[in-house]
Short mmCIF file of C-alpha atoms and ligand atoms in Angstrom, two decimals:
data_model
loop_
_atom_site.label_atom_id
_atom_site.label_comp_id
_atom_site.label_asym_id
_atom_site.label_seq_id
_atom_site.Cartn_x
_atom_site.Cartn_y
_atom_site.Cartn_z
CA UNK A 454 -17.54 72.13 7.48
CA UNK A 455 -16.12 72.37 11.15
CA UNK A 456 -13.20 70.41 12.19
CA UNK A 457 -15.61 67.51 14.23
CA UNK A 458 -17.60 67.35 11.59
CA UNK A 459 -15.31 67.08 9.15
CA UNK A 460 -13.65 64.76 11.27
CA UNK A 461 -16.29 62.49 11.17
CA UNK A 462 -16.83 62.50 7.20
CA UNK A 463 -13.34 61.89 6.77
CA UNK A 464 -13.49 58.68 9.09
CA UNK A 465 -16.50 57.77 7.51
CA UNK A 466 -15.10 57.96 4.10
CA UNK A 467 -12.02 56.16 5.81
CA UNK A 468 -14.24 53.85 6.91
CA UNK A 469 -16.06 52.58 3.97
CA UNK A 470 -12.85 52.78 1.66
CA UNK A 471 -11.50 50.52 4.30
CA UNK A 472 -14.32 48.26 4.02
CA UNK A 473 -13.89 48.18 0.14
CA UNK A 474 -10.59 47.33 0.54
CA UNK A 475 -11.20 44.51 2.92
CA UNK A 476 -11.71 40.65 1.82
CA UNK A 477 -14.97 39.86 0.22
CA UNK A 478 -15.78 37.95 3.68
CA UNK A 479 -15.82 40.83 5.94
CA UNK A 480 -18.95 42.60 3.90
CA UNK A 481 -20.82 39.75 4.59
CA UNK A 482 -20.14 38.32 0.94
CA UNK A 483 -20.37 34.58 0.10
CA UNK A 484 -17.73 32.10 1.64
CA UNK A 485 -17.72 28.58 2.07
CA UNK A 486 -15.19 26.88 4.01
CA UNK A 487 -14.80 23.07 3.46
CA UNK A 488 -12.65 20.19 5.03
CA UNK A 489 -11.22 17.73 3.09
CA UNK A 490 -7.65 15.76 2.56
CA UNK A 491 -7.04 16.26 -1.25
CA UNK A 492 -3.60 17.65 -0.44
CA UNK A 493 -1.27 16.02 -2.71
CA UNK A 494 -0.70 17.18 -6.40
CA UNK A 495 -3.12 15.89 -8.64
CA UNK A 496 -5.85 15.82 -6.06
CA UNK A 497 -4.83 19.75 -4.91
CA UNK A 498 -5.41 20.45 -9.03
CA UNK A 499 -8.81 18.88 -9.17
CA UNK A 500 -9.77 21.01 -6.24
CA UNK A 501 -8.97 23.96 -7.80
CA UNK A 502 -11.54 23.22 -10.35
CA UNK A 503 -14.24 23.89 -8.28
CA UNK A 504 -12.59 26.60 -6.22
CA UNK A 505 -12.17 28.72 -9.25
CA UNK A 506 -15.63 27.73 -10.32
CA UNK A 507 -17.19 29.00 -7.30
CA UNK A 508 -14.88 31.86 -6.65
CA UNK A 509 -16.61 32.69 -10.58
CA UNK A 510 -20.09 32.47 -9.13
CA UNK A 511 -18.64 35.19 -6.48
CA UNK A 512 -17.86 32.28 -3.90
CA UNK A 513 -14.95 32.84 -1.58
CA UNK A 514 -13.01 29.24 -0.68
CA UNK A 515 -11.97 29.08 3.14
CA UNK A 516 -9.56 25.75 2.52
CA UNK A 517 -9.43 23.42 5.79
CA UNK A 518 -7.00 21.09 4.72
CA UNK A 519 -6.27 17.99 6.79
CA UNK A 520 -3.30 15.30 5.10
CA UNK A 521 -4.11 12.06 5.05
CA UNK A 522 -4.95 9.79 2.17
CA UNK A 523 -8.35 8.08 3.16
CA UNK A 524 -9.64 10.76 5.58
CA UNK A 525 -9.14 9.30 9.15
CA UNK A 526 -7.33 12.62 9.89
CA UNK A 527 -9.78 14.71 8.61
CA UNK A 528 -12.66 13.21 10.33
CA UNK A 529 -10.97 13.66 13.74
CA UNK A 530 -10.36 16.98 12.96
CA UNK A 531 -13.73 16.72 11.27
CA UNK A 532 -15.67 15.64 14.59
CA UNK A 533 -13.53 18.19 16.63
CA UNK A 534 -15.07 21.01 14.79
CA UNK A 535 -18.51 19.63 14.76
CA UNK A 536 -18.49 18.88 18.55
CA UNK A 537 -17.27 22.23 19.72
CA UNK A 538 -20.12 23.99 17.73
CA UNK A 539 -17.93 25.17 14.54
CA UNK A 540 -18.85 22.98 11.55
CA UNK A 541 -17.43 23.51 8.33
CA UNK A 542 -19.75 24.43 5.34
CA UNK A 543 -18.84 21.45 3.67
CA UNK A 544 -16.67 18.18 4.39
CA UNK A 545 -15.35 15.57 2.32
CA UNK A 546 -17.13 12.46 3.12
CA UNK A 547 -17.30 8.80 2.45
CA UNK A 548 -19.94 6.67 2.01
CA UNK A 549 -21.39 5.58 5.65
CA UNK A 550 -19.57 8.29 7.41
CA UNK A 551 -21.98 10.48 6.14
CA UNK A 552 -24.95 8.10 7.21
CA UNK A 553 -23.59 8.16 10.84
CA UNK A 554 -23.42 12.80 10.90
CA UNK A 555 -26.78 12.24 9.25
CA UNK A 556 -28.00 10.15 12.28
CA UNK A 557 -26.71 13.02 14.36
CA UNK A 558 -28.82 15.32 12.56
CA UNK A 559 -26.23 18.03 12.45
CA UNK A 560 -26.53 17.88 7.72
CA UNK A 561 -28.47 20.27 5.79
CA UNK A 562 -31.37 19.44 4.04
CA UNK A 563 -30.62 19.20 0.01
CA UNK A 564 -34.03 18.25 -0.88
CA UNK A 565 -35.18 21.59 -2.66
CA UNK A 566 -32.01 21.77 -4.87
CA UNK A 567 -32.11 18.00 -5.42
CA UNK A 568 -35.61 18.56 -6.54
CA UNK A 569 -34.77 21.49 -8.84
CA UNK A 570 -32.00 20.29 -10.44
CA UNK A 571 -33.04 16.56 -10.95
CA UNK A 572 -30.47 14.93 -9.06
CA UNK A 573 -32.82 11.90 -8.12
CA UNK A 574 -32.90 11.07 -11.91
CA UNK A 575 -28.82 11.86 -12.67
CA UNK A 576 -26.95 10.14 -9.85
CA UNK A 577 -27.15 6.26 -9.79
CA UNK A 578 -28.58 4.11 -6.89
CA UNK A 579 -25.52 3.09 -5.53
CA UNK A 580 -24.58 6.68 -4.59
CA UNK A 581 -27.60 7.96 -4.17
CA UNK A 582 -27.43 4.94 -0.79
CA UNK A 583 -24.83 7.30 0.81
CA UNK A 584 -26.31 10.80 -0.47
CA UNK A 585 -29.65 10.56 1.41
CA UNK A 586 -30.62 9.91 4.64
CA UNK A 587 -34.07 8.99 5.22
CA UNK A 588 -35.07 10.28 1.45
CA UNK A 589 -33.71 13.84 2.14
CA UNK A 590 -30.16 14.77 0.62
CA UNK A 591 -27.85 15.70 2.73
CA UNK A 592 -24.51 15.65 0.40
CA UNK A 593 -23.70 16.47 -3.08
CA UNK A 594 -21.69 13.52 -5.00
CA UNK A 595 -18.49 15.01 -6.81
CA UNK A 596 -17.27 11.33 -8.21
CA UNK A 597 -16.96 7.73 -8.62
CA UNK A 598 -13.79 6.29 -7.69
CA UNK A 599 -13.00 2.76 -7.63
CA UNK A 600 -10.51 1.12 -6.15
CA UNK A 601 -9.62 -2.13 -8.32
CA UNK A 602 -6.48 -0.78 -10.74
CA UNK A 603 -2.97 -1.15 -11.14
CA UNK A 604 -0.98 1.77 -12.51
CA UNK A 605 2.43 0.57 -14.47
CA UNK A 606 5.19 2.27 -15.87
CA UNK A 607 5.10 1.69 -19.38
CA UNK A 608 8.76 1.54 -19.95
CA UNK A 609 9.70 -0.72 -17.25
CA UNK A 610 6.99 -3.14 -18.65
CA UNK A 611 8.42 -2.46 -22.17
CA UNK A 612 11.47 -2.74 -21.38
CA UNK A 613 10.89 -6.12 -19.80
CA UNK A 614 8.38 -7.50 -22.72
CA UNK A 615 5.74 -7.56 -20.40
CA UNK A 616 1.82 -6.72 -21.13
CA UNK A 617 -0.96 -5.40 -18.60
CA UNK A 618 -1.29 -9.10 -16.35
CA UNK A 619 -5.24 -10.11 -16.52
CA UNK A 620 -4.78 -12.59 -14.42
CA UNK A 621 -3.22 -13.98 -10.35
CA UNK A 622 -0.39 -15.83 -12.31
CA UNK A 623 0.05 -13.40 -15.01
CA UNK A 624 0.42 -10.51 -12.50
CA UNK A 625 2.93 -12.59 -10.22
CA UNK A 626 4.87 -13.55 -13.13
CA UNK A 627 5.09 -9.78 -13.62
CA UNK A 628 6.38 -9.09 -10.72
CA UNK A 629 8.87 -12.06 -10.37
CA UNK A 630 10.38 -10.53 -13.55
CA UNK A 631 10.43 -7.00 -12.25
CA UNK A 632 12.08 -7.96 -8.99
CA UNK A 633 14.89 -9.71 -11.12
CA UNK A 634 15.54 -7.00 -12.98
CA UNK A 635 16.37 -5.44 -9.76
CA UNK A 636 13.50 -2.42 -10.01
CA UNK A 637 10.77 -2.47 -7.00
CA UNK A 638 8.11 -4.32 -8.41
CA UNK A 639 5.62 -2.82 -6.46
CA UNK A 640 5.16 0.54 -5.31
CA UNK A 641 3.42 0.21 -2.01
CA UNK A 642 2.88 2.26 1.09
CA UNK A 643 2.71 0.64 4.48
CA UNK A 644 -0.48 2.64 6.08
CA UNK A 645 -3.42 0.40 6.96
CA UNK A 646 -5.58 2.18 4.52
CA UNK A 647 -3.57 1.48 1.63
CA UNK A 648 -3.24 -2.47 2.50
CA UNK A 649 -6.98 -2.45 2.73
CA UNK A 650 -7.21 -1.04 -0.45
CA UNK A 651 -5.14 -3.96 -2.32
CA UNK A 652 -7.29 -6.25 -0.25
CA UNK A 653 -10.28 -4.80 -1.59
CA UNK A 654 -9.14 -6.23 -5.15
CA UNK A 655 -7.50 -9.45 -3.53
CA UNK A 656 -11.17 -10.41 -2.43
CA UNK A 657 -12.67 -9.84 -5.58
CA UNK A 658 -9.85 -11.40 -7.81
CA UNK A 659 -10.12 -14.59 -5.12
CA UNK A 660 -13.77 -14.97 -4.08
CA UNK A 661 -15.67 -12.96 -7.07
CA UNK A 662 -18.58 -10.53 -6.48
CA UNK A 663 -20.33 -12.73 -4.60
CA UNK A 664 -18.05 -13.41 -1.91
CA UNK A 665 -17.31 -9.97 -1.63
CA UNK A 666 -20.73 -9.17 -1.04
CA UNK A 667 -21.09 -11.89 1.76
CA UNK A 668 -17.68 -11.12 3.63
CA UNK A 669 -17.64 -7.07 3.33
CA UNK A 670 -20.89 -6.16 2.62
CA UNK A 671 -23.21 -8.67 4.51
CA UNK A 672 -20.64 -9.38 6.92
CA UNK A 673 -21.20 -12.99 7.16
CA UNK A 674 -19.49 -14.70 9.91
CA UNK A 675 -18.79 -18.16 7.11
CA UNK A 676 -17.59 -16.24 4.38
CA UNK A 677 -15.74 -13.92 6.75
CA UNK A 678 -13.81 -17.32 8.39
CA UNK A 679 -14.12 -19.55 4.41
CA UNK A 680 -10.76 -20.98 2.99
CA UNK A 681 -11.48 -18.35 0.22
CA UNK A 682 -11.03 -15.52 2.85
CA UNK A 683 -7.20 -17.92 4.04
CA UNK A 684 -6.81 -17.91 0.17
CA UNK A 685 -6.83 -13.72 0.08
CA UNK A 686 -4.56 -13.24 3.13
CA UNK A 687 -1.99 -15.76 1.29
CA UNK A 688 -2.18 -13.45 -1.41
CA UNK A 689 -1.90 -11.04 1.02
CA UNK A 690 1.26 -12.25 2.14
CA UNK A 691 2.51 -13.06 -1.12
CA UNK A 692 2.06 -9.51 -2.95
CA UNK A 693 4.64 -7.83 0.54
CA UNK A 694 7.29 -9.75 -0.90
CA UNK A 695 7.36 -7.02 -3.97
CA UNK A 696 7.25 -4.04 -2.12
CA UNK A 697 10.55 -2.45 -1.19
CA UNK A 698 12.57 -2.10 2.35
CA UNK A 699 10.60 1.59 2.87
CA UNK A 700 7.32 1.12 2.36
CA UNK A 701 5.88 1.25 5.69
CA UNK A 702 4.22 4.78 6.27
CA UNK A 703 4.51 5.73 2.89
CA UNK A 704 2.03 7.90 1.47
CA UNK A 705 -0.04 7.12 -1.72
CA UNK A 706 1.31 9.70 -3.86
CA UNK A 707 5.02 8.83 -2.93
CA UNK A 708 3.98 5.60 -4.21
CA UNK A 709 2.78 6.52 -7.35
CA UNK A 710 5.77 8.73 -8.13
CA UNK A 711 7.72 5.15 -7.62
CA UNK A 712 6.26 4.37 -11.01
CA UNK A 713 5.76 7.65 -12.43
CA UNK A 714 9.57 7.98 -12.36
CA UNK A 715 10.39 4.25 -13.37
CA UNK A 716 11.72 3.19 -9.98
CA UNK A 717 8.85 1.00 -9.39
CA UNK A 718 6.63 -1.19 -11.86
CA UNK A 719 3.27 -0.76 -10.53
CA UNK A 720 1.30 0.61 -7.77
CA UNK A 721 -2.56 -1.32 -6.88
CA UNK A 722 -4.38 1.99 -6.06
CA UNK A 723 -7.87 3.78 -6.84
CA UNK A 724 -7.83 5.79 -9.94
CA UNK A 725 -7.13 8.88 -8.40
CA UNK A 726 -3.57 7.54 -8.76
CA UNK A 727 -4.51 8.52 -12.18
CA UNK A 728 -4.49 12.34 -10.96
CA UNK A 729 -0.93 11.89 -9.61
CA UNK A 730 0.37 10.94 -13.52
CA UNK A 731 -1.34 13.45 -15.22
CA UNK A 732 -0.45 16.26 -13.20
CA UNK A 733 3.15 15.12 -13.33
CA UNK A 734 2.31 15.72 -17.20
CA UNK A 735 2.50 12.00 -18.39
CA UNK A 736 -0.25 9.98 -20.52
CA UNK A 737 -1.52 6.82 -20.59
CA UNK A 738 -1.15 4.58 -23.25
CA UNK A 739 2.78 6.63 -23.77
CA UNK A 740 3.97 6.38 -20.15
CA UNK A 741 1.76 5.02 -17.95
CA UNK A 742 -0.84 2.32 -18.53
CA UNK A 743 -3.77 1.31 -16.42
CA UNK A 744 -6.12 -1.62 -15.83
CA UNK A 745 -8.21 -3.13 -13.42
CA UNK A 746 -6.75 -5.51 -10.77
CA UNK A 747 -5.92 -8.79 -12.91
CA UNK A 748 -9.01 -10.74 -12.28
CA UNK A 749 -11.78 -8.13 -11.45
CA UNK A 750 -12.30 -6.93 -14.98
CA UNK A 751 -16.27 -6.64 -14.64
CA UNK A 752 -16.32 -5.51 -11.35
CA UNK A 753 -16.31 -2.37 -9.67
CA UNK A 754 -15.25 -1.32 -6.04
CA UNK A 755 -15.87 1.77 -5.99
CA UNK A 756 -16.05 5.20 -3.17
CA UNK A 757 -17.80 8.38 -4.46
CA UNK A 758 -16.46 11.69 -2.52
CA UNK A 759 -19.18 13.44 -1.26
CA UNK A 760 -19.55 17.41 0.15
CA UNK A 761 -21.72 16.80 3.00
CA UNK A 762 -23.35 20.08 3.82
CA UNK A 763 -23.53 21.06 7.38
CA UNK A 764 -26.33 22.82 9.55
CA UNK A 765 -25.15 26.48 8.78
CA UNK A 766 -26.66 29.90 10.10
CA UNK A 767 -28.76 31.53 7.55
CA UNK A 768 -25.91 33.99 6.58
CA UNK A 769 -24.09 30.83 5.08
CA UNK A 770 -26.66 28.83 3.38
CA UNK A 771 -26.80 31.08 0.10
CA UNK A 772 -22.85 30.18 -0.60
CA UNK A 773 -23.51 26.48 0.34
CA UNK A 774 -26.52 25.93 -2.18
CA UNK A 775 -24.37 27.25 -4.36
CA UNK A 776 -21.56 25.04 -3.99
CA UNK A 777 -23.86 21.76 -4.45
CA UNK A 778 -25.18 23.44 -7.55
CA UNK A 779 -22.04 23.93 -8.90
CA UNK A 780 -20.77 20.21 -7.86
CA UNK A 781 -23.98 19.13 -9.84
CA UNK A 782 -23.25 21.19 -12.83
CA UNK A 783 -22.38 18.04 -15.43
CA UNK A 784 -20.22 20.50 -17.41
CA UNK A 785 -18.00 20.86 -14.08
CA UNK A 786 -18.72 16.97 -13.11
CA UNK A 787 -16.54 16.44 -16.82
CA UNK A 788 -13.77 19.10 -15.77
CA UNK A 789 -13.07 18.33 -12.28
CA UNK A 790 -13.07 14.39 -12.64
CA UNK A 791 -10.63 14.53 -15.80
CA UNK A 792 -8.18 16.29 -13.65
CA UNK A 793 -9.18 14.03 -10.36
CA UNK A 794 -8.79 10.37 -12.01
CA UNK A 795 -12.59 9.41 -11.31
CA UNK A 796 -15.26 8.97 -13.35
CA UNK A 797 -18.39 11.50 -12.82
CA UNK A 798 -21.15 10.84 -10.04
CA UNK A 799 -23.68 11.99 -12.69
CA UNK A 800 -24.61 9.75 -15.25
CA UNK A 801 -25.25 11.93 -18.00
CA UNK A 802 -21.85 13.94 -18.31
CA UNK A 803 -20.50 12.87 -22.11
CA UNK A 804 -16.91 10.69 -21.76
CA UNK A 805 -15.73 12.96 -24.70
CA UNK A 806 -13.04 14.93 -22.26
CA UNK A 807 -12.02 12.08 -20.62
CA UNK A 808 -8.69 9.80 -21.36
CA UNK A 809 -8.44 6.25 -22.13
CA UNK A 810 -8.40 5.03 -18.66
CA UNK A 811 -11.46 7.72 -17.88
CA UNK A 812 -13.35 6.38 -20.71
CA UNK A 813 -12.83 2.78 -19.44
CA UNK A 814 -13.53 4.10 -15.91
CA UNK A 815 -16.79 5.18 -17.13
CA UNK A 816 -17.39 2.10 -19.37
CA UNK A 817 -16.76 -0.23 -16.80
CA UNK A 818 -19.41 1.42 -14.15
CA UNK A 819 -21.88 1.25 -16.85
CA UNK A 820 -21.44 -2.60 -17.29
CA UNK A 821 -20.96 -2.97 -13.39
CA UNK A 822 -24.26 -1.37 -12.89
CA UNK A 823 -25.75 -3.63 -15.21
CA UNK A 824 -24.31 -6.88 -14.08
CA UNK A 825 -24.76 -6.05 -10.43
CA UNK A 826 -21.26 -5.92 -9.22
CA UNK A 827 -20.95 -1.89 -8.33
CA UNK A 828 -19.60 -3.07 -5.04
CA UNK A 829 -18.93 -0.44 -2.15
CA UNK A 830 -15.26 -0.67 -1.49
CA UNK A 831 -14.21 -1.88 1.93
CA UNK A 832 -11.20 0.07 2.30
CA UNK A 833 -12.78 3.45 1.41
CA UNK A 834 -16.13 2.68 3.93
CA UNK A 835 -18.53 2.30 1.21
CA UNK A 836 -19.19 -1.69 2.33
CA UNK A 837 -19.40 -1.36 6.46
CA UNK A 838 -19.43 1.34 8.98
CA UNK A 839 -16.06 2.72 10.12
CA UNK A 840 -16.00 0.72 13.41
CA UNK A 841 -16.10 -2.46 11.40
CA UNK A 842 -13.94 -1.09 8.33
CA UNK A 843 -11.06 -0.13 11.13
CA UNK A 844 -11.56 -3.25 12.99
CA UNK A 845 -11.16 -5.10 10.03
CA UNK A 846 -7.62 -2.56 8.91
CA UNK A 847 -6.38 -4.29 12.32
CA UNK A 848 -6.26 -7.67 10.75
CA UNK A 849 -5.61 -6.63 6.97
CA UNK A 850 -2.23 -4.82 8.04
CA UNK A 851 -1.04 -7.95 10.65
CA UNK A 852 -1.47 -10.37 8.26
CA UNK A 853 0.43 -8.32 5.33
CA UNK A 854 2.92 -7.76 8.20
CA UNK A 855 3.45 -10.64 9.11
CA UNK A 856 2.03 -10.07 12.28
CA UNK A 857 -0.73 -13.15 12.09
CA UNK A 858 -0.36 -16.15 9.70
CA UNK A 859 -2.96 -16.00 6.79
CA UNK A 860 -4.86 -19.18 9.37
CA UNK A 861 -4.72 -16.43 12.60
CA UNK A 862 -5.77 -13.84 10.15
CA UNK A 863 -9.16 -14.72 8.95
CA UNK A 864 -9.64 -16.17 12.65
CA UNK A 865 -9.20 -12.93 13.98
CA UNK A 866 -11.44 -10.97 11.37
CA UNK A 867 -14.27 -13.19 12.38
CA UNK A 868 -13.75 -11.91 16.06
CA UNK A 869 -12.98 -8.56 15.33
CA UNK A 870 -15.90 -8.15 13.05
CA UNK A 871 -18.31 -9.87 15.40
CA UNK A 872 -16.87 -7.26 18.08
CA UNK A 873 -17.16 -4.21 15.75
CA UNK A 874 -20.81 -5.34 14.93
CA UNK A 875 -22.15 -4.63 18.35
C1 BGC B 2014 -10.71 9.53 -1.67
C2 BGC B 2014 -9.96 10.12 -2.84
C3 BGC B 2014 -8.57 10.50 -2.41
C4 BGC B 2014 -7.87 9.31 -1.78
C5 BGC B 2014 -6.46 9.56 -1.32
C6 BGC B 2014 -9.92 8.42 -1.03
O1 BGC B 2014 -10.57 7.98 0.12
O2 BGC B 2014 -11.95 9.03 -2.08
O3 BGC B 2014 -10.61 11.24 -3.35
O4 BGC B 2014 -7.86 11.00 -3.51
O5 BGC B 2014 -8.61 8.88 -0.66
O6 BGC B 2014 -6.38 10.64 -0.49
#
């Protein structure tokens, strides 16, 4: 061998040992990356389900993280990407968010894997609403969340002789006693998301299903300006006088660990609270203890996270049909949502994993579905489009502010909903 030649071997030996050295991505392997805002702990360990599952099916995880309990953050960042050409494999999406990229036309089509894999017949109605656009799927469910709970500290309540309140006065005698005893009664934080989210059980504990339906869902102007909706914000206004001097712009999770560490009583969240106290290792029925918003037992307000699948080149479509597979899989639907705090999307994964407050999580969407009062939850855009949701945020936060009098407040909904409508 002369020297060019072996010159040349050596670099091309160089080269492809280089190439076998190099991440998976760079020979053109499978990758997926996906947006989302599950940043905190329990939510970061769910997510890790499915990364290692994929990563297994010889799936490499690009993570585009975006903080921000709710997703507003990561649907700026979300519309950013989209807009300049660059979307993601896969986002995190709620409910009629993912109607309004469908309308854009920029979402795969799921149909054949839907198709294949029976998801028509698996996933209920109510998420199936939010799945497809038009009859074609264009996102893979991963859960159902709902939004009506209250997390307590089992101690503090113990400690006080109090039980699990099932009812307004129960739960405000609760709380009377916990601020006595000098603890923060409830564990709140001030973002406008998280207000709307103790509304969401405030309406259905007040007004019932019903009215719910009418104000959030149907939007009607009457129920929208009713005593019943003057009724909520005075609840409104009477639940801020639990929280403590710090809540405003607290995040979720710093709220739950309030109560995991006994500092607080009880946090109103959606059950993937739940995550929070599990992956600080504690278990419910010994130190935490869950159930749903006093007043709402038989109803569900829930939000399902969805991976809506973006218009990819062809080099990225293989990975992506395999990531809705494997969000499909039921035996992954049972892993990932013991560790997330929801109950499955599917309706066919066994409750056997699953801890108390998953089993009831899953119990009570079966009776919901069958009474009719799976509602979409307001605060997690599952009931109106995000125009209207934020317009209505506006109000929900002034009036637990203290900004408009519970009279002003349901005056100004009526306006700002009628505005947001258009
Ligand atoms: C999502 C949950 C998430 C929560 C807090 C909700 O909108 O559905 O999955 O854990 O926000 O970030």
């Amino acid at each position: 061998m002369n020297v060019t030649k072996s010159f040349i071997f050596s670099a091309a030996l160089l080269a492809s040992s280089a190439l076998a050295g190099l991440p998976a991505l760079a020979q053109g392997a499978q990758r997926v990356d996906v947006l989302h805002w599950w940043t905190s702990g329990g939510e970061a360990a769910a997510l890790n389900v499915l990364k290692q599952n994929l990563n297994g099916e010889g799936v490499a995880w690009q993570d585009v993280p975006v903080a921000g309990g709710g997703g507003e953050q990561a649907m700026t960042v979300l519309r950013a990407r989209v807009t300049s050409g660059n979307p993601p494999t896969a986002s995190q999406m709620l409910g009629f968010d993912i109607q309004d990229w469908a309308e854009q036309g920029v979402l795969a089509d799921l149909n054949a894997i839907a198709t294949k894999e029976n998801w028509d017949k698996n996933i209920p109605a109510a998420l199936q609403q939010f799945s497809k656009y038009k009859g074609t799927w264009v996102a893979a469910p991963v859960n159902l969340h709902s939004t009506n709970w209250i997390w307590m500290n089992k101690k503090v309540f113990d400690d006080l002789g109090l039980k699990p309140p099932q009812n307004w006065d129960e739960f405000i005698g609760a709380l009377d006693k916990v601020k006595a005893s000098g603890k923060t009664a409830l564990a709140h934080g001030g973002q406008p998301w998280q207000d709307a989210t103790i509304f969401d059980s405030v309406v259905i504990a007040t007004g019932g299903p019903e009215f719910y339906k009418k104000a959030l869902i149907d939007l009607d102007p009457k129920a929208l300006g009713s005593d019943t909706m003057k009724k909520v914000f005075e609840r409104m206004t009477q639940l801020r006088k639990y929280v403590d001097n710090n809540f405003s712009g607290r995040d979720w999770n710093l709220a739950s660990a309030m109560v995991i560490r006994g500092d607080a009583a009880v946090q109103i969240m959606g059950d993937w609270a739940k995550g929070e106290f599990v992956n600080a290792g504690k278990k419910p029925g010994t130190d935490f203890l869950c159930t749903r918003f006093p007043g709402t037992q038989g109803v569900v307000t829930f939000n399902t996270d969805q991976f809506a699948m973006f218009k990819v080149g062809a080099d990225r479509q293989a990975a992506q049909q395999k990531m809705a597979t494997a969000i499909e899989d039921p035996g992954f639907q049972s892993s990932f949502n013991v560790v997330k705090g929801s109950a499955p999307a599917r309706t066919d994964v066994s409750d056997a994993a699953f801890d108390d407050c998953g089993k009831k999580a899953i119990a009570d969407v079966k009776e919901a579905v069958a009474k009719e009062t799976l509602l979409g939850s307001l605060a997690h855009g599952h009931a109106a489009r995000a125009a209207v949701k934020n317009a209505m945020y506006d109000v929900i936060t002034g009036v637990f502010n203290g900004d408009y009098s519970p009279d002003q407040g349901v005056k100004e909904l009526v306006t700002a909903v009628a505005g947001a409508k258009q």
